[in-house]
mmCIF file of C-alpha atoms in Angstrom:
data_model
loop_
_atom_site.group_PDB
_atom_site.id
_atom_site.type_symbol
_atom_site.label_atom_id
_atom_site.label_comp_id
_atom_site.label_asym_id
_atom_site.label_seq_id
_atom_site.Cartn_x
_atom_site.Cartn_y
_atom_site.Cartn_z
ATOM 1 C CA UNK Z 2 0.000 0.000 0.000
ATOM 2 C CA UNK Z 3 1.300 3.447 -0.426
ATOM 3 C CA UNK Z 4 1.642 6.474 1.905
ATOM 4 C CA UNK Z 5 -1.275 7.883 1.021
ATOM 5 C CA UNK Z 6 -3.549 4.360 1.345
ATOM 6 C CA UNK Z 7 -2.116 3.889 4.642
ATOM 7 C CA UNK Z 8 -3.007 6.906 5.953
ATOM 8 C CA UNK Z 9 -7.192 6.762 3.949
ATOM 9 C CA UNK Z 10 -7.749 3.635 5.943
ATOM 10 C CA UNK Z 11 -6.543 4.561 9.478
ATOM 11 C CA UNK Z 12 -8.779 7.615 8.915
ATOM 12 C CA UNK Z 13 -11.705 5.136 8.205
ATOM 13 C CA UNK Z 14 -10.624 3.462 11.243
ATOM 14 C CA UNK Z 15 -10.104 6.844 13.632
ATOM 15 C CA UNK Z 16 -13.980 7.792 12.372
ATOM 16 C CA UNK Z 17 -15.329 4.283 13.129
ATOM 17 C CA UNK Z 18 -13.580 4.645 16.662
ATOM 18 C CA UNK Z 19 -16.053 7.076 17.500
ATOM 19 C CA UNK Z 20 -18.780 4.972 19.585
ATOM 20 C CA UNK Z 21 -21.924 7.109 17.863
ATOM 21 C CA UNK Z 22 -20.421 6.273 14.241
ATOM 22 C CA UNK Z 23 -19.716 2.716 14.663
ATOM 23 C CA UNK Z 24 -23.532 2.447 16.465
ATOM 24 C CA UNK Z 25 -24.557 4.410 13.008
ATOM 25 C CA UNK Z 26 -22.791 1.995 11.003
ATOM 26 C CA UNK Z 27 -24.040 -1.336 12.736
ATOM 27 C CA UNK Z 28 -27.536 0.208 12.498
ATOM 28 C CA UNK Z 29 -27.842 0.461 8.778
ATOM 29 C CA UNK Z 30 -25.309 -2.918 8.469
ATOM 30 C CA UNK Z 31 -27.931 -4.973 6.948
ATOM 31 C CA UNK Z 32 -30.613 -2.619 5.783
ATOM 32 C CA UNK Z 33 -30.899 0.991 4.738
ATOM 33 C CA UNK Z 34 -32.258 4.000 7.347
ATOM 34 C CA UNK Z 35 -33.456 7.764 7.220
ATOM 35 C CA UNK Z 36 -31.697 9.619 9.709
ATOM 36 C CA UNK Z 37 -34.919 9.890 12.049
ATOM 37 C CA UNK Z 38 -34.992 6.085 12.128
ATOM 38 C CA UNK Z 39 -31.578 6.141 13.153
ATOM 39 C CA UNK Z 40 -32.071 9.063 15.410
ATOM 40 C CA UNK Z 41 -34.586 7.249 17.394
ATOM 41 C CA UNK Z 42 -33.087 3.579 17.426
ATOM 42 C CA UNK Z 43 -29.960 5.330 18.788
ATOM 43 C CA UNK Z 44 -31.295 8.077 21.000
ATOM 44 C CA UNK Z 45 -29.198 10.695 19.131
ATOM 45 C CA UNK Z 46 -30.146 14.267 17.781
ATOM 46 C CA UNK Z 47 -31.132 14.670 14.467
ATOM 47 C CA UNK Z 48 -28.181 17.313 14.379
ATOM 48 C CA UNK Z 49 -25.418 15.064 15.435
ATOM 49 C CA UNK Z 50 -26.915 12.222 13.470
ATOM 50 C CA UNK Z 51 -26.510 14.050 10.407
ATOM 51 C CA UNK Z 52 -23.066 15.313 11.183
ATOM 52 C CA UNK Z 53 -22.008 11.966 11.671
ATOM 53 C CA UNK Z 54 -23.530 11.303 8.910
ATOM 54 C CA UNK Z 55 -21.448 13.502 6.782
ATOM 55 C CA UNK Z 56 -18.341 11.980 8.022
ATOM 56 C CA UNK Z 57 -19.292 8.514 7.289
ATOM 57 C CA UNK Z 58 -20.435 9.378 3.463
ATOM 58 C CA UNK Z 59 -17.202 11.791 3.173
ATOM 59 C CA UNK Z 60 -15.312 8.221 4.035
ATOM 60 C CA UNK Z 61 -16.913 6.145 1.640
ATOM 61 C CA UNK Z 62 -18.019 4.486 4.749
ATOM 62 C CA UNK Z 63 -21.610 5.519 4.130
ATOM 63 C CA UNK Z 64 -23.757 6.035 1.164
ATOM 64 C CA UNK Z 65 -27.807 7.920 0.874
ATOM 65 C CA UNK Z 66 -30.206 7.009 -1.728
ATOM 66 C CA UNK Z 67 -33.183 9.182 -1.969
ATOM 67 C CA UNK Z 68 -36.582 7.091 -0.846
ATOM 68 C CA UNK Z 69 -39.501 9.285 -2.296
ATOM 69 C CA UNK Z 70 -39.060 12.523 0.105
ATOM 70 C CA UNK Z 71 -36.841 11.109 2.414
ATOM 71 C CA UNK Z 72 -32.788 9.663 2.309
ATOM 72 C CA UNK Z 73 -31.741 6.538 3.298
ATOM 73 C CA UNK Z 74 -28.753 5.968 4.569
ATOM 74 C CA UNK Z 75 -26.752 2.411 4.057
ATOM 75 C CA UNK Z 76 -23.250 1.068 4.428
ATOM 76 C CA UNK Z 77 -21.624 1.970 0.807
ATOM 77 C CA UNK Z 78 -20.285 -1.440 -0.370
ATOM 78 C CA UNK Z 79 -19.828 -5.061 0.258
ATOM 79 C CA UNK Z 80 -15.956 -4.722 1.475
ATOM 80 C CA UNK Z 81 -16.850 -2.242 4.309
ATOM 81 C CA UNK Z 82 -19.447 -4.524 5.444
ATOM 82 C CA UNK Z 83 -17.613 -7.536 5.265
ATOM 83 C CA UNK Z 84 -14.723 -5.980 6.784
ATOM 84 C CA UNK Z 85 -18.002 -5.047 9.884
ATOM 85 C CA UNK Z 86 -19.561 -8.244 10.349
ATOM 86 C CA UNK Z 87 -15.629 -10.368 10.565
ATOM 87 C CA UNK Z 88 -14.700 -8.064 12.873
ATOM 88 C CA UNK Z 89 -17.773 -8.604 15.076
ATOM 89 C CA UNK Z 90 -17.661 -12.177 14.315
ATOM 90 C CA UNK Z 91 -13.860 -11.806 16.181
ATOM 91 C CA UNK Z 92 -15.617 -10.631 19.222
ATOM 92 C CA UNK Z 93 -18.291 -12.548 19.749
ATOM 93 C CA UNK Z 94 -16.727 -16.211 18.780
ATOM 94 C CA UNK Z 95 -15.766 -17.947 22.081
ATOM 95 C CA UNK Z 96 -11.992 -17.971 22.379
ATOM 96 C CA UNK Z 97 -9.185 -18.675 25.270
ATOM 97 C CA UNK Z 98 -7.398 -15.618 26.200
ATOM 98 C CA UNK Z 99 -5.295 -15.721 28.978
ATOM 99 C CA UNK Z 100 -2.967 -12.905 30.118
ATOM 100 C CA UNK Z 101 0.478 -13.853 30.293
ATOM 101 C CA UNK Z 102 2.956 -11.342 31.921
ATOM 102 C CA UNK Z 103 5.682 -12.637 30.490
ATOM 103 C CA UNK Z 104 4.522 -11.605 26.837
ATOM 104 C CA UNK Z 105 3.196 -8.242 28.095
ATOM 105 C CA UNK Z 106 7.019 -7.860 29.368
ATOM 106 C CA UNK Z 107 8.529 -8.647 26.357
ATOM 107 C CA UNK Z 108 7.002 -6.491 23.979
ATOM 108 C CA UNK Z 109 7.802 -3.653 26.397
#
């Protein structure tokens, strides 16, 4: 990847770190919303849904569609979505973790 790539996807990342956004994103995952849908599933204002909003389409995270007089809001393709449901497929697989000083020590 170049420079420039590197730094386009730990941007996606930094905006998906924000809890609001990621809720946002995992809202519309498998179907589109209008932003008062999402404002009311998420308990948000309408104002910082649709600033968040702006991010997320800015990102290519995001993408509206006009539905009649209102806009929908979905994820914008297949690989951001993908790239969603493995990484909540990481955290909600069973899996052995077990701290182990040692390694914390060593990376130090």
């Amino acid at each position: 990847m170049s420079e420039a790539q590197v730094i386009d996807v730990a941007e996606v990342f930094r905006l998906l770190g924000e809890p609001n956004r990621l809720r946002i994103v995992l809202a519309c995952l498998d179907e589109a919303h209008t932003v008062g849908d999402i404002c009311e599933t998420l308990g948000l204002s309408q104002s910082l849904t649709s600033h968040h909003l702006r991010l997320l389409r800015t990102a290519r995270i995001m993408r509206a569609a006009r539905q009649g007089r209102q806009v929908a809001y979905t994820i914008d393709d297949d690989h951001v979505r993908d790239v969603l449901r493995n990484m909540i497929a990481h955290f909600v697989e069973p899996h052995e973790h077990t701290y182990d000083p040692a390694i914390e020590e060593a990376g130090s």
